[in-house]
C-alpha cells in the first residue's frame, strides 16, 4: 500500500479577547482628552503585548445599553491597529439581552480557554449584573479587569448656585444636586469604582 502522510499545523499561540467598554461615560474628558482615549491606550498595550508573544488578538466592544460589535481574533500588529481603529469608529448595532447576554456573545466563538481582559470605568448603574456576567466568563476563561480611574474627570469647577441640575449620561435621568454634593462628585465616583473592585475580588 502507498504511504499516507498527514501534516498538521499546530497553533502554539494563545488567544487574547479584549472586552472594551464604550459606554456614554467614556465620552467625557478634560481638555480634549476623553476617558475613551484611556481605554484605547490600555487596549493597545494589551494587544501589542500579544503580538510580542505571538498570540491572536480579538476585540469585543460594548456599552451600557447592551449593544456590541466584535472583531475576531487574528495574529499580527496590523490586526491590533485595526482593533484600535474599530474601537473608535465601529457602530454598535447588535443588541444583547443584558450584561449576561453580552458575556455569552463575547465568548461564544472562543473554542478554547483564552485570556479575556475587560477594560472599563465600571460606572454602570447595575454594576452587580456586570460583575455577575464576568464571573460566568471566568468559569471557562482567564479574566482580568483593567479599571479606568476617571474620577479626576469629575473634579468639577466651583459653582455659585445652591442647586445644580445634572443629567446622568448612562441612564439619561435628571437629578438635582446641592452645591455640596456637586463638589463631592469626584469622591463619589472614586468610591463607586472601589466598591466595584471589591465586588470582583469577593
PDB file of C-alpha atoms in Angstrom:
ATOM      1  CA  UNK A   1       0.000   0.000   0.000  1.00  0.00           C
ATOM      2  CA  UNK A   2       1.175   3.594  -0.612  1.00  0.00           C
ATOM      3  CA  UNK A   3       2.469   5.559   2.375  1.00  0.00           C
ATOM      4  CA  UNK A   4      -0.068   8.121   3.574  1.00  0.00           C
ATOM      5  CA  UNK A   5       1.429  11.252   5.132  1.00  0.00           C
ATOM      6  CA  UNK A   6      -0.671  13.647   7.120  1.00  0.00           C
ATOM      7  CA  UNK A   7       0.578  17.122   8.024  1.00  0.00           C
ATOM      8  CA  UNK A   8      -0.816  19.155  10.892  1.00  0.00           C
ATOM      9  CA  UNK A   9      -0.199  22.787  11.730  1.00  0.00           C
ATOM     10  CA  UNK A  10      -0.364  23.438  15.445  1.00  0.00           C
ATOM     11  CA  UNK A  11      -1.376  26.889  16.665  1.00  0.00           C
ATOM     12  CA  UNK A  12       1.037  27.430  19.534  1.00  0.00           C
ATOM     13  CA  UNK A  13      -0.046  30.950  20.368  1.00  0.00           C
ATOM     14  CA  UNK A  14      -2.835  31.808  22.759  1.00  0.00           C
ATOM     15  CA  UNK A  15      -5.907  33.968  22.259  1.00  0.00           C
ATOM     16  CA  UNK A  16      -6.431  37.353  23.886  1.00  0.00           C
ATOM     17  CA  UNK A  17     -10.031  38.519  23.537  1.00  0.00           C
ATOM     18  CA  UNK A  18     -10.379  42.063  24.864  1.00  0.00           C
ATOM     19  CA  UNK A  19     -13.729  43.368  26.096  1.00  0.00           C
ATOM     20  CA  UNK A  20     -13.603  47.174  25.824  1.00  0.00           C
ATOM     21  CA  UNK A  21     -16.229  49.490  27.288  1.00  0.00           C
ATOM     22  CA  UNK A  22     -17.519  52.286  25.067  1.00  0.00           C
ATOM     23  CA  UNK A  23     -20.425  53.451  27.198  1.00  0.00           C
ATOM     24  CA  UNK A  24     -21.536  57.070  27.237  1.00  0.00           C
ATOM     25  CA  UNK A  25     -19.496  57.682  30.384  1.00  0.00           C
ATOM     26  CA  UNK A  26     -16.298  57.115  28.356  1.00  0.00           C
ATOM     27  CA  UNK A  27     -17.154  60.056  26.084  1.00  0.00           C
ATOM     28  CA  UNK A  28     -16.374  62.601  28.781  1.00  0.00           C
ATOM     29  CA  UNK A  29     -12.968  64.128  29.309  1.00  0.00           C
ATOM     30  CA  UNK A  30     -10.830  67.054  30.302  1.00  0.00           C
ATOM     31  CA  UNK A  31      -9.032  69.483  27.958  1.00  0.00           C
ATOM     32  CA  UNK A  32      -9.857  67.347  24.927  1.00  0.00           C
ATOM     33  CA  UNK A  33      -8.642  64.067  26.478  1.00  0.00           C
ATOM     34  CA  UNK A  34     -11.501  61.599  26.826  1.00  0.00           C
ATOM     35  CA  UNK A  35     -11.909  58.623  29.134  1.00  0.00           C
ATOM     36  CA  UNK A  36     -12.317  56.624  25.909  1.00  0.00           C
ATOM     37  CA  UNK A  37      -8.722  57.540  24.973  1.00  0.00           C
ATOM     38  CA  UNK A  38      -7.500  55.830  28.144  1.00  0.00           C
ATOM     39  CA  UNK A  39      -9.452  52.684  27.196  1.00  0.00           C
ATOM     40  CA  UNK A  40      -7.855  52.768  23.722  1.00  0.00           C
ATOM     41  CA  UNK A  41      -4.373  53.046  25.231  1.00  0.00           C
ATOM     42  CA  UNK A  42      -4.999  50.081  27.512  1.00  0.00           C
ATOM     43  CA  UNK A  43      -6.329  48.145  24.511  1.00  0.00           C
ATOM     44  CA  UNK A  44      -3.155  48.969  22.542  1.00  0.00           C
ATOM     45  CA  UNK A  45      -0.864  47.958  25.434  1.00  0.00           C
ATOM     46  CA  UNK A  46      -2.518  44.557  25.835  1.00  0.00           C
ATOM     47  CA  UNK A  47      -2.868  43.975  22.087  1.00  0.00           C
ATOM     48  CA  UNK A  48       0.771  44.708  21.244  1.00  0.00           C
ATOM     49  CA  UNK A  49       1.890  42.562  24.182  1.00  0.00           C
ATOM     50  CA  UNK A  50       0.006  39.737  22.465  1.00  0.00           C
ATOM     51  CA  UNK A  51       1.872  40.436  19.215  1.00  0.00           C
ATOM     52  CA  UNK A  52       5.184  40.101  21.058  1.00  0.00           C
ATOM     53  CA  UNK A  53       4.179  36.647  22.360  1.00  0.00           C
ATOM     54  CA  UNK A  54       2.579  35.648  19.016  1.00  0.00           C
ATOM     55  CA  UNK A  55      -0.921  35.490  20.463  1.00  0.00           C
ATOM     56  CA  UNK A  56      -4.052  36.179  18.443  1.00  0.00           C
ATOM     57  CA  UNK A  57      -5.953  39.286  19.486  1.00  0.00           C
ATOM     58  CA  UNK A  58      -9.700  39.848  19.212  1.00  0.00           C
ATOM     59  CA  UNK A  59     -11.988  42.621  20.381  1.00  0.00           C
ATOM     60  CA  UNK A  60     -15.495  42.884  21.804  1.00  0.00           C
ATOM     61  CA  UNK A  61     -16.797  46.459  22.097  1.00  0.00           C
ATOM     62  CA  UNK A  62     -19.849  47.031  24.300  1.00  0.00           C
ATOM     63  CA  UNK A  63     -21.804  49.779  26.011  1.00  0.00           C
ATOM     64  CA  UNK A  64     -24.233  50.224  28.900  1.00  0.00           C
ATOM     65  CA  UNK A  65     -27.245  49.734  26.627  1.00  0.00           C
ATOM     66  CA  UNK A  66     -26.057  46.144  25.878  1.00  0.00           C
ATOM     67  CA  UNK A  67     -25.074  46.956  22.295  1.00  0.00           C
ATOM     68  CA  UNK A  68     -21.921  45.452  20.859  1.00  0.00           C
ATOM     69  CA  UNK A  69     -19.577  44.895  17.924  1.00  0.00           C
ATOM     70  CA  UNK A  70     -16.756  42.399  17.661  1.00  0.00           C
ATOM     71  CA  UNK A  71     -13.550  41.646  15.780  1.00  0.00           C
ATOM     72  CA  UNK A  72     -12.497  38.011  15.546  1.00  0.00           C
ATOM     73  CA  UNK A  73      -9.024  37.078  16.886  1.00  0.00           C
ATOM     74  CA  UNK A  74      -6.146  37.191  14.414  1.00  0.00           C
ATOM     75  CA  UNK A  75      -2.375  37.437  14.538  1.00  0.00           C
ATOM     76  CA  UNK A  76      -0.263  40.441  13.743  1.00  0.00           C
ATOM     77  CA  UNK A  77       0.479  44.047  14.513  1.00  0.00           C
ATOM     78  CA  UNK A  78      -1.742  45.361  11.716  1.00  0.00           C
ATOM     79  CA  UNK A  79      -4.692  43.488  13.166  1.00  0.00           C
ATOM     80  CA  UNK A  80      -4.158  45.136  16.570  1.00  0.00           C
ATOM     81  CA  UNK A  81      -4.080  48.541  14.852  1.00  0.00           C
ATOM     82  CA  UNK A  82      -7.345  47.591  13.153  1.00  0.00           C
ATOM     83  CA  UNK A  83      -8.850  46.681  16.541  1.00  0.00           C
ATOM     84  CA  UNK A  84      -7.876  50.089  17.954  1.00  0.00           C
ATOM     85  CA  UNK A  85      -9.428  51.851  14.960  1.00  0.00           C
ATOM     86  CA  UNK A  86     -12.565  49.738  15.195  1.00  0.00           C
ATOM     87  CA  UNK A  87     -12.917  50.625  18.873  1.00  0.00           C
ATOM     88  CA  UNK A  88     -13.036  54.300  17.962  1.00  0.00           C
ATOM     89  CA  UNK A  89     -15.257  54.045  14.889  1.00  0.00           C
ATOM     90  CA  UNK A  90     -17.454  50.928  14.979  1.00  0.00           C
ATOM     91  CA  UNK A  91     -21.212  51.335  15.136  1.00  0.00           C
ATOM     92  CA  UNK A  92     -22.680  49.237  17.932  1.00  0.00           C
ATOM     93  CA  UNK A  93     -25.743  47.902  16.142  1.00  0.00           C
ATOM     94  CA  UNK A  94     -26.083  44.374  17.554  1.00  0.00           C
ATOM     95  CA  UNK A  95     -28.142  44.043  20.725  1.00  0.00           C
ATOM     96  CA  UNK A  96     -27.824  41.584  23.608  1.00  0.00           C
ATOM     97  CA  UNK A  97     -30.161  40.782  26.483  1.00  0.00           C
ATOM     98  CA  UNK A  98     -28.438  42.358  29.492  1.00  0.00           C
ATOM     99  CA  UNK A  99     -24.844  42.002  30.622  1.00  0.00           C
ATOM    100  CA  UNK A 100     -25.122  38.222  30.823  1.00  0.00           C
ATOM    101  CA  UNK A 101     -26.188  38.209  27.178  1.00  0.00           C
ATOM    102  CA  UNK A 102     -23.188  40.377  26.296  1.00  0.00           C
ATOM    103  CA  UNK A 103     -20.839  37.986  28.081  1.00  0.00           C
ATOM    104  CA  UNK A 104     -22.271  34.971  26.246  1.00  0.00           C
ATOM    105  CA  UNK A 105     -21.945  36.706  22.866  1.00  0.00           C
ATOM    106  CA  UNK A 106     -18.377  37.735  23.654  1.00  0.00           C
ATOM    107  CA  UNK A 107     -17.069  34.226  24.343  1.00  0.00           C
ATOM    108  CA  UNK A 108     -19.374  32.257  22.033  1.00  0.00           C
ATOM    109  CA  UNK A 109     -16.678  31.761  19.382  1.00  0.00           C
ATOM    110  CA  UNK A 110     -13.786  31.066  21.749  1.00  0.00           C
ATOM    111  CA  UNK A 111     -13.242  27.334  21.309  1.00  0.00           C
ATOM    112  CA  UNK A 112     -10.510  27.001  23.909  1.00  0.00           C
ATOM    113  CA  UNK A 113      -9.507  28.715  27.109  1.00  0.00           C
ATOM    114  CA  UNK A 114      -8.499  32.301  26.367  1.00  0.00           C
ATOM    115  CA  UNK A 115      -7.322  35.402  28.187  1.00  0.00           C
ATOM    116  CA  UNK A 116     -10.199  37.883  28.458  1.00  0.00           C
ATOM    117  CA  UNK A 117      -9.101  41.355  29.625  1.00  0.00           C
ATOM    118  CA  UNK A 118     -12.046  43.636  30.478  1.00  0.00           C
ATOM    119  CA  UNK A 119     -11.315  47.375  30.144  1.00  0.00           C
ATOM    120  CA  UNK A 120     -13.954  49.635  31.661  1.00  0.00           C
ATOM    121  CA  UNK A 121     -14.609  52.549  34.005  1.00  0.00           C
ATOM    122  CA  UNK A 122     -17.225  50.337  35.737  1.00  0.00           C
ATOM    123  CA  UNK A 123     -19.664  53.235  36.076  1.00  0.00           C
ATOM    124  CA  UNK A 124     -22.749  51.190  35.237  1.00  0.00           C
ATOM    125  CA  UNK A 125     -25.840  51.774  37.382  1.00  0.00           C
ATOM    126  CA  UNK A 126     -26.376  47.998  37.634  1.00  0.00           C
ATOM    127  CA  UNK A 127     -22.756  47.097  38.354  1.00  0.00           C
ATOM    128  CA  UNK A 128     -23.658  43.885  40.213  1.00  0.00           C
ATOM    129  CA  UNK A 129     -25.146  42.444  36.993  1.00  0.00           C
ATOM    130  CA  UNK A 130     -21.944  43.276  35.126  1.00  0.00           C
ATOM    131  CA  UNK A 131     -19.764  41.616  37.764  1.00  0.00           C
ATOM    132  CA  UNK A 132     -22.024  38.541  37.727  1.00  0.00           C
ATOM    133  CA  UNK A 133     -21.569  38.272  33.951  1.00  0.00           C
ATOM    134  CA  UNK A 134     -17.777  38.435  34.300  1.00  0.00           C
ATOM    135  CA  UNK A 135     -17.853  35.689  36.937  1.00  0.00           C
ATOM    136  CA  UNK A 136     -19.722  33.486  34.431  1.00  0.00           C
ATOM    137  CA  UNK A 137     -16.995  34.089  31.817  1.00  0.00           C
ATOM    138  CA  UNK A 138     -14.333  33.286  34.420  1.00  0.00           C
ATOM    139  CA  UNK A 139     -15.652  29.733  34.771  1.00  0.00           C
ATOM    140  CA  UNK A 140     -14.013  28.852  31.454  1.00  0.00           C
ATOM    141  CA  UNK A 141     -11.547  31.644  30.626  1.00  0.00           C
ATOM    142  CA  UNK A 142      -8.856  33.670  32.373  1.00  0.00           C
ATOM    143  CA  UNK A 143     -10.491  37.028  33.107  1.00  0.00           C
ATOM    144  CA  UNK A 144      -8.726  40.095  34.434  1.00  0.00           C
ATOM    145  CA  UNK A 145     -10.070  43.604  34.656  1.00  0.00           C
ATOM    146  CA  UNK A 146      -8.496  46.970  33.888  1.00  0.00           C
ATOM    147  CA  UNK A 147     -10.340  49.690  35.794  1.00  0.00           C
ATOM    148  CA  UNK A 148     -10.052  53.097  34.160  1.00  0.00           C
ATOM    149  CA  UNK A 149      -9.699  55.568  37.036  1.00  0.00           C
ATOM    150  CA  UNK A 150     -11.625  58.538  35.693  1.00  0.00           C
ATOM    151  CA  UNK A 151     -12.547  60.213  38.986  1.00  0.00           C
ATOM    152  CA  UNK A 152     -10.373  63.209  38.055  1.00  0.00           C
ATOM    153  CA  UNK A 153     -12.794  63.946  35.213  1.00  0.00           C
ATOM    154  CA  UNK A 154     -15.447  64.672  37.835  1.00  0.00           C
ATOM    155  CA  UNK A 155     -13.334  67.288  39.606  1.00  0.00           C
ATOM    156  CA  UNK A 156     -15.934  69.859  38.726  1.00  0.00           C
ATOM    157  CA  UNK A 157     -15.482  73.631  38.973  1.00  0.00           C
ATOM    158  CA  UNK A 158     -16.865  75.723  41.792  1.00  0.00           C
ATOM    159  CA  UNK A 159     -20.443  76.877  41.277  1.00  0.00           C
ATOM    160  CA  UNK A 160     -22.166  79.857  42.825  1.00  0.00           C
ATOM    161  CA  UNK A 161     -25.684  78.401  42.722  1.00  0.00           C
ATOM    162  CA  UNK A 162     -27.011  76.486  45.703  1.00  0.00           C
ATOM    163  CA  UNK A 163     -28.520  73.773  43.482  1.00  0.00           C
ATOM    164  CA  UNK A 164     -27.230  72.250  40.229  1.00  0.00           C
ATOM    165  CA  UNK A 165     -29.314  70.308  37.710  1.00  0.00           C
ATOM    166  CA  UNK A 166     -27.301  67.298  36.398  1.00  0.00           C
ATOM    167  CA  UNK A 167     -28.042  64.568  33.830  1.00  0.00           C
ATOM    168  CA  UNK A 168     -26.737  61.002  34.091  1.00  0.00           C
ATOM    169  CA  UNK A 169     -25.067  60.211  30.745  1.00  0.00           C
ATOM    170  CA  UNK A 170     -25.765  56.464  31.020  1.00  0.00           C
ATOM    171  CA  UNK A 171     -29.422  56.486  32.040  1.00  0.00           C
ATOM    172  CA  UNK A 172     -30.481  59.949  30.854  1.00  0.00           C
ATOM    173  CA  UNK A 173     -32.014  60.544  34.290  1.00  0.00           C
ATOM    174  CA  UNK A 174     -32.015  64.121  35.556  1.00  0.00           C
ATOM    175  CA  UNK A 175     -31.116  64.831  39.184  1.00  0.00           C
ATOM    176  CA  UNK A 176     -30.896  67.988  41.272  1.00  0.00           C
ATOM    177  CA  UNK A 177     -27.750  68.183  43.425  1.00  0.00           C
ATOM    178  CA  UNK A 178     -26.877  70.562  46.188  1.00  0.00           C
ATOM    179  CA  UNK A 179     -23.704  72.608  45.850  1.00  0.00           C
ATOM    180  CA  UNK A 180     -22.037  70.399  48.458  1.00  0.00           C
ATOM    181  CA  UNK A 181     -22.947  67.142  46.696  1.00  0.00           C
ATOM    182  CA  UNK A 182     -21.838  68.588  43.364  1.00  0.00           C
ATOM    183  CA  UNK A 183     -18.442  69.382  44.849  1.00  0.00           C
ATOM    184  CA  UNK A 184     -18.071  65.796  46.168  1.00  0.00           C
ATOM    185  CA  UNK A 185     -18.762  64.183  42.768  1.00  0.00           C
ATOM    186  CA  UNK A 186     -15.143  63.117  42.211  1.00  0.00           C
ATOM    187  CA  UNK A 187     -15.030  61.373  45.599  1.00  0.00           C
ATOM    188  CA  UNK A 188     -18.361  59.647  44.899  1.00  0.00           C
ATOM    189  CA  UNK A 189     -17.062  58.267  41.579  1.00  0.00           C
ATOM    190  CA  UNK A 190     -13.856  57.017  43.208  1.00  0.00           C
ATOM    191  CA  UNK A 191     -15.841  55.298  45.981  1.00  0.00           C
ATOM    192  CA  UNK A 192     -18.149  53.671  43.425  1.00  0.00           C
ATOM    193  CA  UNK A 193     -15.195  52.279  41.487  1.00  0.00           C
ATOM    194  CA  UNK A 194     -13.615  50.995  44.711  1.00  0.00           C
ATOM    195  CA  UNK A 195     -16.895  49.270  45.546  1.00  0.00           C
ATOM    196  CA  UNK A 196     -16.916  47.628  42.109  1.00  0.00           C
ATOM    197  CA  UNK A 197     -13.378  46.329  42.591  1.00  0.00           C
ATOM    198  CA  UNK A 198     -14.299  44.830  45.983  1.00  0.00           C
ATOM    199  CA  UNK A 199     -17.278  43.060  44.400  1.00  0.00           C
ATOM    200  CA  UNK A 200     -14.994  41.473  41.800  1.00  0.00           C
ATOM    201  CA  UNK A 201     -12.438  40.447  44.427  1.00  0.00           C
ATOM    202  CA  UNK A 202     -15.170  38.828  46.517  1.00  0.00           C
TER     203      UNK A 202
END
